[in-house]
Tab-separated table of C-alpha atoms and ligand atoms in Angstrom:
chain	number	residue	atom	x	y	z
A	10	MET	CA	106.605	140.617	98.473
A	11	THR	CA	109.212	138.387	96.945
A	12	LYS	CA	108.002	135.522	94.881
A	13	VAL	CA	107.944	132.195	96.698
A	14	ILE	CA	110.371	129.787	95.086
A	15	THR	CA	110.590	126.227	96.328
A	16	ARG	CA	112.399	123.199	95.076
A	17	PHE	CA	112.582	119.470	95.324
A	18	ALA	CA	116.108	118.140	95.102
A	19	PRO	CA	116.238	114.363	95.014
A	20	SER	CA	119.424	112.367	94.595
A	21	PRO	CA	118.970	109.792	91.834
A	22	THR	CA	120.323	106.989	93.969
A	23	GLY	CA	116.975	105.256	94.339
A	24	TYR	CA	113.320	105.408	93.388
A	25	LEU	CA	111.076	108.234	94.525
A	26	HIS	CA	109.879	106.960	97.865
A	27	ILE	CA	106.971	107.964	100.038
A	28	GLY	CA	108.998	110.428	102.107
A	29	GLY	CA	110.520	112.119	99.075
A	30	ALA	CA	107.163	112.383	97.358
A	31	ARG	CA	105.698	114.024	100.426
A	32	THR	CA	108.557	116.539	100.507
A	33	ALA	CA	108.008	117.257	96.818
A	34	LEU	CA	104.292	117.702	97.399
A	35	PHE	CA	104.726	120.138	100.292
A	36	ASN	CA	107.108	122.240	98.225
A	37	TRP	CA	104.819	122.093	95.222
A	38	LEU	CA	101.836	123.141	97.313
A	39	LEU	CA	103.697	126.003	98.924
A	40	ALA	CA	104.668	127.327	95.501
A	41	ARG	CA	101.219	126.832	93.977
A	42	LYS	CA	99.454	128.370	96.945
A	43	ASN	CA	101.547	131.513	96.713
A	44	GLY	CA	101.594	131.808	92.958
A	45	GLY	CA	105.286	131.044	93.136
A	46	GLU	CA	107.584	128.662	91.334
A	47	PHE	CA	108.534	125.089	91.971
A	48	ILE	CA	111.919	123.823	90.813
A	49	LEU	CA	113.072	120.264	90.265
A	50	ARG	CA	116.758	119.678	90.744
A	51	ILE	CA	118.481	116.349	90.404
A	52	GLU	CA	121.385	116.117	92.839
A	53	ASP	CA	123.608	113.778	90.940
A	54	THR	CA	127.070	114.821	92.063
A	55	ASP	CA	127.650	111.472	93.700
A	56	LEU	CA	128.604	109.877	90.415
A	57	GLU	CA	129.130	106.463	91.880
A	58	ARG	CA	125.699	106.126	93.409
A	59	SER	CA	123.670	108.179	90.918
A	60	ARG	CA	121.931	106.244	88.172
A	61	GLU	CA	120.308	107.605	85.072
A	62	GLU	CA	117.387	105.209	85.229
A	63	MET	CA	116.663	106.480	88.728
A	64	THR	CA	116.467	110.020	87.390
A	65	GLN	CA	113.943	108.785	84.850
A	66	ALA	CA	112.043	106.902	87.545
A	67	ILE	CA	111.861	110.074	89.647
A	68	LEU	CA	110.630	112.115	86.677
A	69	ASP	CA	108.002	109.457	85.931
A	70	ALA	CA	106.814	109.472	89.513
A	71	MET	CA	106.570	113.285	89.587
A	72	ASP	CA	104.615	113.099	86.383
A	73	TRP	CA	102.282	110.413	87.727
A	74	LEU	CA	101.615	112.459	90.852
A	75	GLY	CA	100.988	115.545	88.738
A	76	LEU	CA	103.700	117.552	90.484
A	77	ASP	CA	104.631	119.807	87.619
A	78	TYR	CA	107.659	122.054	87.908
A	79	ASP	CA	108.253	125.496	86.528
A	80	GLN	CA	111.994	125.116	86.209
A	81	GLY	CA	114.193	122.132	85.683
A	82	PRO	CA	115.003	119.433	85.910
A	83	TYR	CA	118.388	120.932	86.646
A	84	PHE	CA	121.271	118.533	87.039
A	85	GLN	CA	124.022	119.274	89.497
A	86	SER	CA	126.443	117.283	87.381
A	87	GLN	CA	126.072	120.009	84.731
A	88	ARG	CA	126.828	122.815	87.158
A	89	LEU	CA	130.245	121.800	88.436
A	90	ASP	CA	131.942	124.910	87.052
A	91	LEU	CA	129.592	127.091	89.012
A	92	TYR	CA	130.376	125.295	92.255
A	93	ARG	CA	134.091	125.618	91.570
A	94	GLU	CA	133.655	129.324	91.015
A	95	TYR	CA	131.994	129.776	94.385
A	96	ILE	CA	134.509	127.609	96.156
A	97	GLN	CA	137.267	129.694	94.615
A	98	LYS	CA	135.548	132.819	95.877
A	99	LEU	CA	135.679	131.408	99.396
A	100	VAL	CA	139.345	130.521	99.039
A	101	ASP	CA	140.134	133.973	97.639
A	102	THR	CA	138.444	135.742	100.501
A	103	GLY	CA	140.234	133.561	103.047
A	104	GLN	CA	137.101	131.819	104.166
A	105	ALA	CA	138.079	128.435	102.883
A	106	TYR	CA	141.404	126.685	102.721
A	107	TYR	CA	143.163	123.696	101.266
A	108	CYS	CA	143.788	120.838	103.619
A	109	GLN	CA	146.273	118.050	103.056
A	110	CYS	CA	145.301	115.810	105.931
A	111	THR	CA	144.614	112.280	104.790
A	112	PRO	CA	141.320	110.572	105.629
A	113	GLU	CA	143.250	108.398	108.105
A	114	GLU	CA	144.649	111.468	109.833
A	115	VAL	CA	141.213	113.011	110.072
A	116	ASP	CA	139.856	109.774	111.489
A	117	ALA	CA	142.594	109.808	114.086
A	118	MET	CA	141.685	113.408	115.055
A	119	ARG	CA	138.115	112.375	115.508
A	120	GLU	CA	139.159	109.393	117.578
A	121	GLU	CA	141.330	111.571	119.755
A	122	ALA	CA	138.485	113.998	120.414
A	123	ARG	CA	136.163	111.132	121.189
A	124	ALA	CA	138.650	109.692	123.657
A	125	LYS	CA	138.674	113.036	125.469
A	126	GLY	CA	134.888	112.983	125.622
A	127	LEU	CA	134.636	115.765	123.029
A	128	LYS	CA	132.620	115.925	119.835
A	129	PRO	CA	134.568	114.113	117.102
A	130	LYS	CA	135.741	116.616	114.530
A	131	TYR	CA	138.530	117.820	112.313
A	132	ASN	CA	140.968	119.767	114.473
A	133	GLY	CA	141.842	122.580	112.080
A	134	ARG	CA	145.446	121.510	111.511
A	135	CYS	CA	145.691	123.096	108.029
A	136	ARG	CA	143.548	126.115	108.861
A	137	GLU	CA	146.413	128.578	108.975
A	138	LYS	CA	148.857	126.828	106.656
A	139	ASN	CA	147.902	128.764	103.556
A	140	LEU	CA	148.256	125.707	101.354
A	141	GLY	CA	147.573	125.816	97.650
A	142	PRO	CA	146.010	123.133	95.479
A	143	GLY	CA	147.664	119.746	95.310
A	144	PRO	CA	146.862	116.102	94.858
A	145	GLY	CA	144.709	114.608	97.584
A	146	ARG	CA	143.849	118.036	98.999
A	147	VAL	CA	140.322	118.974	99.978
A	148	ILE	CA	138.956	122.459	100.566
A	149	ARG	CA	137.427	123.201	103.945
A	150	LEU	CA	135.348	126.071	105.182
A	151	LYS	CA	137.013	128.236	107.780
A	152	ALA	CA	134.101	128.001	110.155
A	153	PRO	CA	133.633	130.376	113.081
A	154	LEU	CA	135.100	128.963	116.268
A	155	ALA	CA	132.735	130.665	118.680
A	156	GLY	CA	129.195	131.999	118.742
A	157	GLN	CA	126.010	130.379	117.570
A	158	THR	CA	124.309	129.628	114.291
A	159	ALA	CA	120.577	129.966	114.670
A	160	PHE	CA	117.529	129.851	112.470
A	161	HIS	CA	113.806	129.728	112.847
A	162	ASP	CA	112.618	126.434	111.469
A	163	LEU	CA	109.257	126.752	109.729
A	164	VAL	CA	108.132	123.491	111.262
A	165	LYS	CA	110.130	123.016	114.430
A	166	GLY	CA	110.581	126.580	115.636
A	167	PRO	CA	113.825	128.161	116.828
A	168	ILE	CA	116.962	126.071	116.469
A	169	ALA	CA	120.474	127.072	117.465
A	170	VAL	CA	123.813	125.276	117.511
A	171	ASN	CA	127.025	126.360	119.118
A	172	ASN	CA	129.609	126.841	116.427
A	173	GLU	CA	132.028	124.884	118.583
A	174	GLU	CA	130.008	121.852	117.618
A	175	LEU	CA	130.732	122.385	113.933
A	176	ASP	CA	134.113	121.819	112.390
A	177	ASP	CA	135.831	123.068	109.272
A	178	PHE	CA	133.806	120.791	107.055
A	179	VAL	CA	134.734	119.895	103.497
A	180	LEU	CA	133.411	121.959	100.573
A	181	GLN	CA	135.380	120.303	97.818
A	182	ARG	CA	136.525	116.700	97.838
A	183	ALA	CA	139.998	115.578	96.855
A	184	ASP	CA	138.646	114.590	93.437
A	185	GLY	CA	137.507	118.158	92.830
A	186	THR	CA	133.774	117.512	93.226
A	187	PRO	CA	131.755	119.720	95.540
A	188	THR	CA	130.145	118.315	98.647
A	189	TYR	CA	126.388	118.254	99.055
A	190	ASN	CA	126.382	121.209	101.460
A	191	LEU	CA	128.292	123.451	99.091
A	192	ALA	CA	126.373	122.513	95.953
A	193	VAL	CA	123.008	122.840	97.618
A	194	VAL	CA	123.782	126.346	98.871
A	195	VAL	CA	125.093	127.545	95.533
A	196	ASP	CA	122.035	126.103	93.812
A	197	ASP	CA	119.438	127.332	96.253
A	198	ALA	CA	121.023	130.789	96.242
A	199	THR	CA	121.486	131.130	92.493
A	200	MET	CA	118.035	129.708	91.808
A	201	GLY	CA	116.513	132.209	94.206
A	202	VAL	CA	114.937	129.584	96.423
A	203	THR	CA	113.048	131.284	99.238
A	204	HIS	CA	111.791	128.257	101.168
A	205	VAL	CA	113.614	124.993	101.690
A	206	LEU	CA	111.266	122.300	102.936
A	207	ARG	CA	112.918	118.951	103.390
A	208	GLY	CA	113.110	115.907	105.626
A	209	ASP	CA	114.490	116.404	109.093
A	210	ASP	CA	117.322	114.001	108.315
A	211	HIS	CA	118.916	117.160	106.887
A	212	ILE	CA	118.474	119.308	109.953
A	213	ASN	CA	122.124	118.953	110.983
A	214	ASN	CA	123.200	120.216	107.587
A	215	THR	CA	121.277	123.441	107.869
A	216	PRO	CA	123.650	125.297	110.250
A	217	LYS	CA	126.549	124.320	107.995
A	218	GLN	CA	124.690	125.603	104.974
A	219	ILE	CA	123.901	128.856	106.777
A	220	LEU	CA	127.633	129.303	107.432
A	221	ILE	CA	128.282	128.950	103.709
A	222	TYR	CA	125.540	131.461	102.853
A	223	ARG	CA	127.099	133.940	105.280
A	224	ALA	CA	130.602	133.402	104.003
A	225	LEU	CA	129.365	134.054	100.462
A	226	GLU	CA	127.188	136.971	101.621
A	227	LEU	CA	124.117	135.373	100.127
A	228	ASN	CA	120.542	135.636	101.345
A	229	VAL	CA	119.664	132.771	103.638
A	230	PRO	CA	116.335	131.169	102.684
A	231	LEU	CA	113.742	129.979	105.160
A	232	PHE	CA	114.091	126.367	106.233
A	233	GLY	CA	111.489	123.892	107.341
A	234	HIS	CA	112.224	120.313	108.303
A	235	VAL	CA	109.412	117.826	108.204
A	236	PRO	CA	109.500	114.858	110.534
A	237	MET	CA	110.100	111.337	109.364
A	238	ILE	CA	107.494	108.867	108.287
A	239	LEU	CA	107.353	105.787	110.471
A	240	GLY	CA	106.146	102.274	109.849
A	241	PRO	CA	103.352	100.820	111.973
A	242	ASP	CA	106.027	99.582	114.415
A	243	LYS	CA	107.106	103.219	114.923
A	244	LYS	CA	110.468	102.621	113.268
A	245	LYS	CA	111.584	104.685	110.274
A	246	LEU	CA	109.573	103.634	107.212
A	247	SER	CA	111.612	101.239	105.132
A	248	LYS	CA	111.291	98.330	102.738
A	249	ARG	CA	110.616	96.050	105.697
A	250	HIS	CA	107.229	97.726	105.965
A	251	GLY	CA	106.283	97.003	102.356
A	252	ALA	CA	106.527	99.069	99.222
A	253	THR	CA	108.179	102.450	99.691
A	254	SER	CA	108.599	103.409	96.048
A	255	VAL	CA	105.764	105.609	94.867
A	256	MET	CA	105.529	103.910	91.477
A	257	LYS	CA	104.997	100.566	93.198
A	258	TYR	CA	101.717	102.038	94.399
A	259	LYS	CA	100.803	102.831	90.848
A	260	GLU	CA	101.487	99.209	89.942
A	261	MET	CA	99.373	98.089	92.874
A	262	GLY	CA	96.480	100.021	91.427
A	263	PHE	CA	96.411	103.216	93.453
A	264	LEU	CA	95.222	106.432	91.860
A	265	PRO	CA	97.523	109.445	91.943
A	266	GLU	CA	94.855	111.621	93.551
A	267	ALA	CA	94.504	109.103	96.382
A	268	MET	CA	98.263	109.048	96.785
A	269	ILE	CA	98.463	112.844	96.862
A	270	ASN	CA	95.609	113.063	99.343
A	271	TYR	CA	97.267	110.405	101.464
A	272	LEU	CA	100.736	111.960	101.328
A	273	VAL	CA	99.550	115.401	102.298
A	274	ARG	CA	97.843	114.065	105.389
A	275	LEU	CA	101.091	112.413	106.456
A	276	GLY	CA	102.219	115.427	108.388
A	277	TRP	CA	99.686	118.101	107.536
A	278	ALA	CA	96.174	118.564	108.860
A	279	TYR	CA	93.228	120.818	108.248
A	280	GLY	CA	90.797	120.299	111.099
A	281	ASP	CA	89.641	116.724	110.809
A	282	GLU	CA	89.019	116.838	107.079
A	283	GLU	CA	90.343	113.832	105.223
A	284	ILE	CA	89.381	114.313	101.605
A	285	PHE	CA	90.956	117.117	99.623
A	286	SER	CA	90.871	117.795	95.943
A	287	ARG	CA	93.997	119.245	94.419
A	288	GLU	CA	92.381	122.688	94.235
A	289	GLU	CA	91.349	122.503	97.876
A	290	LEU	CA	94.857	121.535	98.872
A	291	ILE	CA	96.317	124.509	97.072
A	292	GLU	CA	93.787	126.743	98.743
A	293	LYS	CA	94.105	125.302	102.246
A	294	PHE	CA	97.748	124.308	102.499
A	295	SER	CA	99.744	126.253	105.034
A	296	LEU	CA	103.016	125.740	106.814
A	297	GLU	CA	101.402	126.433	110.173
A	298	ASN	CA	99.524	123.168	109.985
A	299	LEU	CA	102.541	120.990	109.358
A	300	SER	CA	102.968	118.510	112.146
A	301	LYS	CA	105.989	118.631	114.417
A	302	SER	CA	105.826	114.954	115.191
A	303	ALA	CA	106.468	111.948	113.001
A	304	SER	CA	103.568	110.389	111.134
A	305	VAL	CA	102.847	106.713	110.853
A	306	PHE	CA	102.237	105.121	107.490
A	307	ASP	CA	98.799	103.558	107.476
A	308	MET	CA	97.983	101.277	104.561
A	309	ASP	CA	94.323	100.951	105.536
A	310	LYS	CA	93.877	104.669	105.288
A	311	LEU	CA	95.524	104.765	101.890
A	312	LEU	CA	93.209	101.969	100.756
A	313	TRP	CA	90.238	103.835	102.154
A	314	LEU	CA	91.178	106.964	100.230
A	315	ASN	CA	91.808	104.972	97.094
A	316	SER	CA	88.422	103.302	97.242
A	317	HIS	CA	86.890	106.727	97.729
A	318	TYR	CA	88.526	108.040	94.557
A	319	ILE	CA	87.663	104.886	92.648
A	320	LYS	CA	84.005	105.277	93.621
A	321	GLU	CA	84.041	108.874	92.494
A	322	GLY	CA	86.180	108.314	89.430
A	323	ASP	CA	85.216	108.769	85.802
A	324	PRO	CA	84.444	105.265	84.461
A	325	ARG	CA	86.147	105.987	81.161
A	326	ARG	CA	89.387	106.929	82.817
A	327	LEU	CA	89.190	103.973	85.184
A	328	ALA	CA	88.527	101.674	82.237
A	329	ARG	CA	91.689	102.926	80.618
A	330	LEU	CA	93.676	102.356	83.826
A	331	LEU	CA	92.132	98.939	84.215
A	332	SER	CA	93.085	98.066	80.657
A	333	GLU	CA	96.706	98.933	81.438
A	334	HIS	CA	96.618	96.539	84.362
A	335	ILE	CA	95.210	93.616	82.426
A	336	ARG	CA	96.807	94.192	79.058
A	337	ASP	CA	99.259	91.369	79.589
A	338	SER	CA	96.643	88.740	80.308
A	339	HIS	CA	94.019	90.009	77.844
A	340	SER	CA	95.321	91.063	74.481
A	341	ASP	CA	92.216	92.104	72.569
A	342	LEU	CA	90.570	94.398	75.075
A	343	ASP	CA	87.442	96.266	74.117
A	344	LEU	CA	87.458	99.574	75.968
A	345	THR	CA	83.747	100.147	75.452
A	346	TYR	CA	83.067	96.826	77.141
A	347	LEU	CA	85.400	97.746	80.028
A	348	GLU	CA	83.542	101.023	80.409
A	349	LYS	CA	80.382	99.051	81.056
A	350	ILE	CA	82.051	96.762	83.575
A	351	VAL	CA	83.801	99.486	85.568
A	352	PRO	CA	80.724	101.185	87.111
A	353	LEU	CA	79.686	97.828	88.533
A	354	LEU	CA	83.032	97.435	90.245
A	355	GLN	CA	83.594	101.007	91.396
A	356	PRO	CA	81.713	100.504	94.656
A	357	ARG	CA	83.572	97.265	95.362
A	358	ALA	CA	87.213	97.624	94.361
A	359	LYS	CA	89.717	99.308	96.639
A	360	THR	CA	92.440	99.301	93.981
A	361	ILE	CA	92.616	98.926	90.233
A	362	MET	CA	94.325	95.620	90.861
A	363	GLU	CA	91.344	94.427	92.856
A	364	MET	CA	89.153	95.711	90.086
A	365	ALA	CA	91.141	93.638	87.611
A	366	ASP	CA	90.535	90.565	89.709
A	367	GLN	CA	86.844	91.322	90.059
A	368	ALA	CA	86.551	91.992	86.332
A	369	GLU	CA	88.163	88.723	85.364
A	370	PHE	CA	84.964	86.706	84.929
A	371	PHE	CA	83.605	89.356	82.573
A	372	LEU	CA	86.668	89.066	80.403
A	373	VAL	CA	87.350	85.375	80.053
A	374	ALA	CA	85.832	83.409	77.226
A	375	ASP	CA	82.680	81.608	78.313
A	376	ASP	CA	84.274	78.197	77.952
A	377	GLN	CA	87.253	79.319	80.008
A	378	LEU	CA	85.287	80.522	83.019
A	379	GLN	CA	86.649	78.989	86.190
A	380	TYR	CA	84.172	77.773	88.733
A	381	ASP	CA	84.841	77.894	92.415
A	382	ALA	CA	84.444	74.239	93.428
A	383	LYS	CA	82.830	75.000	96.771
A	384	ALA	CA	80.387	77.410	95.213
A	385	VAL	CA	79.388	74.839	92.615
A	386	GLN	CA	78.863	72.185	95.232
A	387	LYS	CA	76.837	74.445	97.435
A	388	PHE	CA	74.664	76.258	94.918
A	389	LEU	CA	74.411	74.249	91.728
A	390	SER	CA	72.235	71.582	93.296
A	391	ASP	CA	69.629	69.370	91.628
A	392	GLU	CA	66.943	71.750	92.712
A	393	ALA	CA	68.831	74.661	91.198
A	394	ARG	CA	69.173	72.731	87.948
A	395	ASN	CA	65.428	72.641	87.405
A	396	HIS	CA	65.087	76.325	88.110
A	397	LEU	CA	68.003	77.256	85.874
A	398	GLN	CA	66.603	75.272	82.997
A	399	GLU	CA	63.336	77.096	83.120
A	400	ILE	CA	64.981	80.449	83.647
A	401	ILE	CA	67.189	79.891	80.604
A	402	ARG	CA	64.067	79.152	78.583
A	403	ARG	CA	62.511	82.430	79.676
A	404	LEU	CA	65.710	84.423	79.179
A	405	GLU	CA	65.842	83.181	75.622
A	406	GLN	CA	62.630	85.091	75.043
A	407	ALA	CA	64.127	88.328	76.392
A	408	GLU	CA	64.267	91.234	73.993
A	409	THR	CA	66.320	94.077	75.428
A	410	PHE	CA	68.133	92.096	78.133
A	411	ASP	CA	68.480	95.239	80.223
A	412	ARG	CA	68.265	95.209	83.990
A	413	GLN	CA	64.610	96.166	84.060
A	414	GLU	CA	63.567	93.410	81.708
A	415	LEU	CA	65.709	90.879	83.549
A	416	GLU	CA	64.215	91.906	86.844
A	417	ASN	CA	60.726	91.487	85.407
A	418	ILE	CA	61.484	88.071	83.963
A	419	LEU	CA	62.952	86.827	87.212
A	420	ALA	CA	60.174	88.340	89.318
A	421	LYS	CA	57.612	86.578	87.162
A	422	TYR	CA	59.462	83.306	87.530
A	423	LEU	CA	59.630	83.635	91.317
A	424	GLU	CA	55.926	84.172	91.358
A	425	ASP	CA	55.176	81.224	89.081
A	426	ALA	CA	57.508	78.861	90.903
A	427	ASN	CA	56.464	80.262	94.238
A	428	ILE	CA	60.028	80.603	95.479
A	429	LYS	CA	62.090	83.332	97.038
A	430	PHE	CA	64.799	85.238	95.111
A	431	LYS	CA	67.541	83.752	97.249
A	432	VAL	CA	66.714	80.259	95.984
A	433	ILE	CA	67.888	81.187	92.496
A	434	ALA	CA	70.122	84.214	93.034
A	435	GLN	CA	73.277	82.363	94.035
A	436	PRO	CA	72.830	79.524	91.523
A	437	ILE	CA	72.558	82.055	88.695
A	438	ARG	CA	75.455	84.047	90.058
A	439	VAL	CA	77.703	81.005	90.334
A	440	ALA	CA	76.628	79.879	86.877
A	441	ILE	CA	77.542	83.127	85.154
A	442	THR	CA	80.495	84.331	87.261
A	443	GLY	CA	81.900	81.155	88.761
A	444	ARG	CA	81.880	82.819	92.157
A	445	THR	CA	79.573	83.640	95.024
A	446	ALA	CA	80.429	87.331	95.112
A	447	SER	CA	79.897	89.707	92.225
A	448	PRO	CA	78.165	92.966	91.434
A	449	GLY	CA	74.374	92.998	91.345
A	450	LEU	CA	72.948	90.071	89.423
A	451	PHE	CA	70.854	91.986	86.904
A	452	GLU	CA	73.590	94.487	86.105
A	453	THR	CA	76.046	91.660	85.684
A	454	MET	CA	73.731	89.796	83.330
A	455	GLU	CA	73.037	92.933	81.374
A	456	VAL	CA	76.726	93.676	80.872
A	457	LEU	CA	77.525	90.088	79.954
A	458	GLY	CA	74.680	90.197	77.448
A	459	LYS	CA	72.082	87.678	76.461
A	460	GLU	CA	74.177	85.266	74.502
A	461	ARG	CA	76.999	84.948	77.003
A	462	THR	CA	74.728	84.796	80.022
A	463	ILE	CA	72.737	81.959	78.544
A	464	ARG	CA	75.810	80.149	77.266
A	465	ARG	CA	77.331	80.281	80.726
A	466	MET	CA	74.183	79.073	82.389
A	467	LYS	CA	73.983	76.136	80.022
A	468	ARG	CA	77.619	75.317	80.587
A	469	ALA	CA	77.041	75.384	84.325
A	470	LEU	CA	74.101	73.051	83.945
A	471	ASN	CA	76.341	70.530	82.260
A	472	ARG	CA	78.581	70.522	85.302
A	473	ILE	CA	75.825	69.582	87.723
B	23	LIG	N1	119.670	115.567	97.565
B	23	LIG	C1	119.224	115.677	98.906
B	23	LIG	C2	118.453	114.423	99.264
B	23	LIG	O1	117.973	113.740	98.383
B	23	LIG	C3	118.343	116.884	99.048
B	23	LIG	C4	118.496	117.583	100.295
B	23	LIG	C5	117.840	118.934	100.286
B	23	LIG	O2	116.643	118.993	99.998
B	23	LIG	O3	118.536	119.896	100.568
B	23	LIG	O4	118.319	114.096	100.416
């Protein structure tokens, strides 16, 4: 069996977006599942639109997602000689020819065809002219005029186009650069790519590429075209629907494993399972289960997956991620302290950003703690004041200040004062966190520690 070789071939004209990342992931999985190789190729022949910082952004995103590649990154801009060589081969064997028609003339041909109700295309005027190179000349493929070009799409099934529909499309532009279709064929063929999985926006290119493979007598790889990703309004996913760049999700506090799990389910299913580890994905991934229909981007589901992975995550790693999110607002962060805070927030935070917000009261200096005005008004009443005073007195006697001791102290107080926990729970919470919602009271007090808890309670008392 030949080794499975897949590739991801982004153009560095923008950030790695959700759709591209999903394509990369499917190719990566197919390679990993089959013990094959995954290639990264940067398609930067469009010099005007390609930007170096976008290449870097794509590499960063691949790295963040953990989509490691066995070869590359290759850069098409460094392979121009190779493309020229292949184009020359096609010219030499009479399967490609120089064309001197100007863009305006070609437009006019298209217009003429359209007016006759035909498919707009180049009419082959230079096909038999045997022209040589010259300024302004492009090179076109001498495409078959009759017959069909067919392939079996790995996702969509059999696809065939009548060659009449295709024209003698351009292989080399007037400026000497190769077109996408030519470069991609030369690359996929010389890199030994066996499976091309890509977005179905490329499906019309595939017959053209097959014609180039045939003309060059190269092995045609297998093609699979995955359907688009739609926004909730069923229109193609775009910026209108919110962030589309993968790294934006990192900034928003998503974990790469949640992103991977989410992306794979956008167009692939395994029964009704939702949660997959990376190893499980490699084991279970198969082309048969790729969906033929478009998938809809669902933020709630992504959030759900992210909160799952946050709950399950290693607190030390999450503490490190959290520290990256809050570094700007808190300069002297103590990682050990964060590691104590994180487990309290893991069940509550759907993103690291949310976690940062929920961690804020732990991190501010005691005299900087902000109090929610409504919470103060509602819970720091005169009655609460008396309780808090006595509780502070008892807390001052605490020795270990761990949850168990705190629970005992409070339980004893409830008994002595003959009150229910709820009478003092919210007043204490508001006093030490400034808010009405926080992790469990005893855990919170324990993590804050004796000194800070008491200082905050006293400060709150002064506000009443
Ligand atoms: N550079 C192309 C793109 O970004 C890749 C197409 C392909 O995978 O063949 O759309």
